[in-house]
Amino acid sequence: MHVLAAPSFPPLTGRVVDQAGLLSSQTRSELERQLAEHEKATTEQVVVAILFSLQGYPIEDYGVQLARRWGIGKTKQNNGVVLIIAPNEREVRIEVGYGLEGKLTDALTSTIIQNEILSYFKQGDYEAGVVHGTQAILAVLGGAYTPTTGKSQGRPAFAFPLFLLLMFIIFFRLARGHGSGWGGGFGGGGGGISRGGGFSGGGGSFGGGGASGRW
């Protein structure tokens, strides 16, 4: 019986970890900015992980171990999400922390994977799939996601316009005020990523909630 070696995990260098080099630097920076803004507005941590390899593990097993190792989400709220893409194995997963399982349900994560991610991946447009999948996760967390219906011909339309997402973020930032101290240690002003080790998970816990897909 073949026994797998203990998995190794990439370092958490930011809100977007792209080991496979699928994203342009511009796209990666824009995603990091959006994720940082969402976290400032809601305290919910969302991270994108594009991996070299699952090291022989099912993506469900590797994904929950990775999310736990990184500790995405706040300790008490357990409000973390990790979007995991493994291009070599052609697998994708949305790993959801305990505290968000009622909002980002297994059914909704499956819908996002099928409609917003795999529809692009199957066309070879990996960057669009990552971007639209990430924005769909943020839209669900903001209560403003409408799943696309049916299969589109060519590039599917994204159901949640980015400007509405930004309006949601601005609203919550104003509602929470500018003096809260929950976001300390996550990089400088403007929501930018610190490449010098300033970003870290908040100690959130995961129990395997979410969904997976293959293309």
mmCIF file of C-alpha atoms in Angstrom:
data_model
loop_
_atom_site.group_PDB
_atom_site.id
_atom_site.type_symbol
_atom_site.label_atom_id
_atom_site.label_comp_id
_atom_site.label_asym_id
_atom_site.label_seq_id
_atom_site.Cartn_x
_atom_site.Cartn_y
_atom_site.Cartn_z
ATOM 1 C CA MET A 1 0.000 0.000 0.000
ATOM 2 C CA HIS A 2 1.446 3.352 -1.062
ATOM 3 C CA VAL A 3 1.664 5.868 1.774
ATOM 4 C CA LEU A 4 1.787 9.542 0.839
ATOM 5 C CA ALA A 5 4.442 11.724 2.352
ATOM 6 C CA ALA A 6 3.250 14.508 4.602
ATOM 7 C CA PRO A 7 2.150 17.413 2.399
ATOM 8 C CA SER A 8 4.183 20.581 2.155
ATOM 9 C CA PHE A 9 2.481 23.942 1.912
ATOM 10 C CA PRO A 10 3.536 27.155 0.176
ATOM 11 C CA PRO A 11 4.195 30.174 2.376
ATOM 12 C CA LEU A 12 1.338 32.634 2.760
ATOM 13 C CA THR A 13 2.969 35.584 1.010
ATOM 14 C CA GLY A 14 -0.228 37.564 0.368
ATOM 15 C CA ARG A 15 -3.906 37.298 -0.380
ATOM 16 C CA VAL A 16 -3.011 35.805 -3.780
ATOM 17 C CA VAL A 17 -0.434 32.997 -3.875
ATOM 18 C CA ASP A 18 0.271 32.029 -7.493
ATOM 19 C CA GLN A 19 2.827 29.223 -7.599
ATOM 20 C CA ALA A 20 1.813 28.240 -11.138
ATOM 21 C CA GLY A 21 2.159 31.721 -12.628
ATOM 22 C CA LEU A 22 -1.359 31.802 -14.092
ATOM 23 C CA LEU A 23 -1.960 35.478 -13.361
ATOM 24 C CA SER A 24 -0.366 38.587 -14.767
ATOM 25 C CA SER A 25 1.177 40.922 -12.218
ATOM 26 C CA GLN A 26 -1.554 43.475 -12.943
ATOM 27 C CA THR A 27 -4.366 40.970 -12.341
ATOM 28 C CA ARG A 28 -2.726 39.670 -9.178
ATOM 29 C CA SER A 29 -2.318 43.186 -7.791
ATOM 30 C CA GLU A 30 -5.931 44.063 -8.578
ATOM 31 C CA LEU A 31 -7.241 40.910 -6.893
ATOM 32 C CA GLU A 32 -5.100 41.603 -3.836
ATOM 33 C CA ARG A 33 -6.503 45.114 -3.673
ATOM 34 C CA GLN A 34 -10.109 43.907 -3.890
ATOM 35 C CA LEU A 35 -9.554 41.225 -1.257
ATOM 36 C CA ALA A 36 -7.866 43.698 1.071
ATOM 37 C CA GLU A 37 -10.739 46.154 0.660
ATOM 38 C CA HIS A 38 -13.271 43.417 1.397
ATOM 39 C CA GLU A 39 -11.394 42.423 4.536
ATOM 40 C CA LYS A 40 -11.244 46.023 5.739
ATOM 41 C CA ALA A 41 -15.006 46.316 5.263
ATOM 42 C CA THR A 42 -16.080 43.001 6.784
ATOM 43 C CA THR A 43 -13.101 41.312 8.565
ATOM 44 C CA GLU A 44 -13.667 38.291 6.274
ATOM 45 C CA GLN A 45 -10.420 36.947 4.835
ATOM 46 C CA VAL A 46 -10.514 35.541 1.295
ATOM 47 C CA VAL A 47 -7.323 34.109 -0.203
ATOM 48 C CA VAL A 48 -6.573 32.702 -3.673
ATOM 49 C CA ALA A 49 -4.090 29.809 -3.876
ATOM 50 C CA ILE A 50 -2.873 28.583 -7.277
ATOM 51 C CA LEU A 51 -0.709 25.544 -6.595
ATOM 52 C CA PHE A 52 2.088 23.701 -8.365
ATOM 53 C CA SER A 53 0.726 20.369 -7.202
ATOM 54 C CA LEU A 54 -1.622 18.624 -4.777
ATOM 55 C CA GLN A 55 1.216 16.165 -4.061
ATOM 56 C CA GLY A 56 -1.001 13.147 -4.650
ATOM 57 C CA TYR A 57 -3.679 14.205 -2.177
ATOM 58 C CA PRO A 58 -7.365 14.674 -3.017
ATOM 59 C CA ILE A 59 -8.006 18.388 -3.302
ATOM 60 C CA GLU A 60 -10.533 18.146 -0.436
ATOM 61 C CA ASP A 61 -7.849 16.796 1.919
ATOM 62 C CA TYR A 62 -5.078 19.102 0.795
ATOM 63 C CA GLY A 63 -7.394 22.114 0.750
ATOM 64 C CA VAL A 64 -8.608 21.841 4.332
ATOM 65 C CA GLN A 65 -5.065 21.209 5.586
ATOM 66 C CA LEU A 66 -3.765 24.227 3.669
ATOM 67 C CA ALA A 67 -6.533 26.479 5.000
ATOM 68 C CA ARG A 68 -5.860 25.315 8.556
ATOM 69 C CA ARG A 69 -2.111 25.750 8.185
ATOM 70 C CA TRP A 70 -2.531 29.296 6.917
ATOM 71 C CA GLY A 71 -5.251 30.030 9.512
ATOM 72 C CA ILE A 72 -7.342 32.131 7.140
ATOM 73 C CA GLY A 73 -10.088 34.099 8.914
ATOM 74 C CA LYS A 74 -10.406 35.504 12.409
ATOM 75 C CA THR A 75 -10.011 33.153 15.368
ATOM 76 C CA LYS A 76 -13.450 33.672 16.891
ATOM 77 C CA GLN A 77 -15.406 34.297 13.699
ATOM 78 C CA ASN A 78 -13.701 31.567 11.606
ATOM 79 C CA ASN A 79 -14.600 33.739 8.622
ATOM 80 C CA GLY A 80 -12.042 32.640 6.068
ATOM 81 C CA VAL A 81 -12.305 31.348 2.489
ATOM 82 C CA VAL A 82 -9.605 29.864 0.257
ATOM 83 C CA LEU A 83 -10.102 29.507 -3.490
ATOM 84 C CA ILE A 84 -7.729 26.710 -4.526
ATOM 85 C CA ILE A 85 -6.726 26.008 -8.129
ATOM 86 C CA ALA A 86 -4.471 23.089 -9.080
ATOM 87 C CA PRO A 87 -3.907 23.444 -12.855
ATOM 88 C CA ASN A 88 -1.691 20.359 -13.184
ATOM 89 C CA GLU A 89 -4.417 18.150 -11.708
ATOM 90 C CA ARG A 90 -7.140 20.275 -13.347
ATOM 91 C CA GLU A 91 -9.009 20.644 -10.069
ATOM 92 C CA VAL A 92 -10.502 23.571 -8.191
ATOM 93 C CA ARG A 93 -11.995 23.953 -4.722
ATOM 94 C CA ILE A 94 -13.545 26.631 -2.551
ATOM 95 C CA GLU A 95 -12.670 25.913 1.093
ATOM 96 C CA VAL A 96 -15.009 27.640 3.545
ATOM 97 C CA GLY A 97 -14.375 28.387 7.223
ATOM 98 C CA TYR A 98 -16.839 27.297 9.890
ATOM 99 C CA GLY A 99 -18.204 30.776 10.408
ATOM 100 C CA LEU A 100 -19.161 31.302 6.760
ATOM 101 C CA GLU A 101 -20.688 27.902 5.965
ATOM 102 C CA GLY A 102 -24.204 29.286 6.454
ATOM 103 C CA LYS A 103 -23.565 32.120 4.012
ATOM 104 C CA LEU A 104 -21.248 30.487 1.472
ATOM 105 C CA THR A 105 -23.019 27.123 1.353
ATOM 106 C CA ASP A 106 -21.864 23.957 -0.397
ATOM 107 C CA ALA A 107 -24.545 24.519 -3.036
ATOM 108 C CA LEU A 108 -23.458 28.102 -3.712
ATOM 109 C CA THR A 109 -19.771 27.216 -3.864
ATOM 110 C CA SER A 110 -20.588 24.470 -6.358
ATOM 111 C CA THR A 111 -22.561 26.959 -8.458
ATOM 112 C CA ILE A 112 -19.661 29.419 -8.441
ATOM 113 C CA ILE A 113 -17.223 26.720 -9.502
ATOM 114 C CA GLN A 114 -19.402 25.473 -12.350
ATOM 115 C CA ASN A 115 -20.731 28.807 -13.645
ATOM 116 C CA GLU A 116 -18.041 31.344 -12.883
ATOM 117 C CA ILE A 117 -14.798 29.336 -12.901
ATOM 118 C CA LEU A 118 -14.965 26.137 -14.943
ATOM 119 C CA SER A 119 -16.890 27.810 -17.763
ATOM 120 C CA TYR A 120 -13.743 29.892 -18.361
ATOM 121 C CA PHE A 121 -11.185 27.194 -17.544
ATOM 122 C CA LYS A 122 -12.699 24.877 -20.154
ATOM 123 C CA GLN A 123 -12.013 27.594 -22.738
ATOM 124 C CA GLY A 124 -8.426 27.911 -21.555
ATOM 125 C CA ASP A 125 -9.044 31.343 -20.028
ATOM 126 C CA TYR A 126 -7.637 30.662 -16.577
ATOM 127 C CA GLU A 127 -7.108 34.259 -15.570
ATOM 128 C CA ALA A 128 -10.759 35.154 -16.244
ATOM 129 C CA GLY A 129 -11.926 32.107 -14.289
ATOM 130 C CA VAL A 130 -9.850 33.068 -11.259
ATOM 131 C CA VAL A 131 -11.026 36.683 -11.367
ATOM 132 C CA HIS A 132 -14.713 35.891 -11.856
ATOM 133 C CA GLY A 133 -14.637 33.131 -9.257
ATOM 134 C CA THR A 134 -13.043 35.420 -6.696
ATOM 135 C CA GLN A 135 -15.506 38.228 -7.378
ATOM 136 C CA ALA A 136 -18.425 35.788 -7.141
ATOM 137 C CA ILE A 137 -17.237 34.684 -3.691
ATOM 138 C CA LEU A 138 -17.103 38.326 -2.595
ATOM 139 C CA ALA A 139 -20.561 38.914 -4.070
ATOM 140 C CA VAL A 140 -22.042 36.001 -2.114
ATOM 141 C CA LEU A 141 -20.453 37.261 1.094
ATOM 142 C CA GLY A 142 -21.932 40.677 0.349
ATOM 143 C CA GLY A 143 -25.406 39.218 -0.227
ATOM 144 C CA ALA A 144 -25.519 40.374 -3.838
ATOM 145 C CA TYR A 145 -24.725 37.327 -5.966
ATOM 146 C CA THR A 146 -27.132 36.148 -8.653
ATOM 147 C CA PRO A 147 -26.065 32.853 -10.270
ATOM 148 C CA THR A 148 -25.894 32.867 -14.029
ATOM 149 C CA THR A 149 -28.536 30.677 -15.654
ATOM 150 C CA GLY A 150 -27.871 28.260 -18.459
ATOM 151 C CA LYS A 151 -24.721 27.854 -20.509
ATOM 152 C CA SER A 152 -23.569 30.855 -22.434
ATOM 153 C CA GLN A 153 -21.973 30.656 -25.840
ATOM 154 C CA GLY A 154 -18.426 31.927 -25.660
ATOM 155 C CA ARG A 155 -17.425 33.953 -22.634
ATOM 156 C CA PRO A 156 -20.061 33.819 -19.885
ATOM 157 C CA ALA A 157 -21.217 37.084 -18.369
ATOM 158 C CA PHE A 158 -20.344 37.804 -14.759
ATOM 159 C CA ALA A 159 -23.512 38.355 -12.760
ATOM 160 C CA PHE A 160 -22.156 40.862 -10.224
ATOM 161 C CA PRO A 161 -20.796 44.153 -11.628
ATOM 162 C CA LEU A 162 -17.584 45.246 -9.977
ATOM 163 C CA PHE A 163 -18.849 48.755 -9.254
ATOM 164 C CA LEU A 164 -21.626 47.309 -7.070
ATOM 165 C CA LEU A 165 -19.033 45.335 -5.149
ATOM 166 C CA LEU A 166 -17.032 48.507 -4.588
ATOM 167 C CA MET A 167 -20.173 50.350 -3.440
ATOM 168 C CA PHE A 168 -20.831 47.569 -0.926
ATOM 169 C CA ILE A 169 -17.279 47.828 0.384
ATOM 170 C CA ILE A 170 -17.479 51.616 0.718
ATOM 171 C CA PHE A 171 -20.817 51.364 2.531
ATOM 172 C CA PHE A 172 -19.450 48.960 5.128
ATOM 173 C CA ARG A 173 -16.294 50.941 5.627
ATOM 174 C CA LEU A 174 -18.377 54.024 6.381
ATOM 175 C CA ALA A 175 -20.747 52.052 8.604
ATOM 176 C CA ARG A 176 -17.918 50.542 10.643
ATOM 177 C CA GLY A 177 -16.041 53.803 10.870
ATOM 178 C CA HIS A 178 -12.385 54.384 10.260
ATOM 179 C CA GLY A 179 -11.159 53.909 13.807
ATOM 180 C CA SER A 180 -11.498 50.149 14.244
ATOM 181 C CA GLY A 181 -8.270 48.368 15.028
ATOM 182 C CA TRP A 182 -9.078 44.855 13.815
ATOM 183 C CA GLY A 183 -6.982 45.114 10.644
ATOM 184 C CA GLY A 184 -3.600 45.795 12.208
ATOM 185 C CA GLY A 185 -0.597 43.961 10.829
ATOM 186 C CA PHE A 186 -1.965 43.438 7.315
ATOM 187 C CA GLY A 187 0.205 45.903 5.422
ATOM 188 C CA GLY A 188 0.170 49.616 4.787
ATOM 189 C CA GLY A 189 -2.584 52.072 3.960
ATOM 190 C CA GLY A 190 -4.816 51.622 0.944
ATOM 191 C CA GLY A 191 -5.242 47.888 1.467
ATOM 192 C CA GLY A 192 -1.980 46.960 -0.266
ATOM 193 C CA ILE A 193 -0.188 43.705 0.302
ATOM 194 C CA SER A 194 3.003 43.697 2.303
ATOM 195 C CA ARG A 195 5.562 41.488 0.578
ATOM 196 C CA GLY A 196 7.831 41.687 3.574
ATOM 197 C CA GLY A 197 5.884 39.220 5.696
ATOM 198 C CA GLY A 198 3.183 41.641 6.882
ATOM 199 C CA PHE A 199 0.237 39.487 5.770
ATOM 200 C CA SER A 200 -0.897 36.522 7.837
ATOM 201 C CA GLY A 201 -3.999 34.526 8.608
ATOM 202 C CA GLY A 202 -5.983 35.365 11.693
ATOM 203 C CA GLY A 203 -6.203 31.849 13.130
ATOM 204 C CA GLY A 204 -9.507 30.789 11.565
ATOM 205 C CA SER A 205 -10.680 27.175 11.599
ATOM 206 C CA PHE A 206 -12.001 24.942 8.807
ATOM 207 C CA GLY A 207 -13.987 21.720 8.835
ATOM 208 C CA GLY A 208 -14.197 20.773 5.142
ATOM 209 C CA GLY A 209 -17.114 22.959 4.045
ATOM 210 C CA GLY A 210 -17.185 23.996 0.408
ATOM 211 C CA ALA A 211 -17.180 22.310 -2.982
ATOM 212 C CA SER A 212 -14.787 21.004 -5.633
ATOM 213 C CA GLY A 213 -14.773 20.697 -9.408
ATOM 214 C CA ARG A 214 -12.681 19.365 -12.287
ATOM 215 C CA TRP A 215 -12.182 20.322 -15.894
#
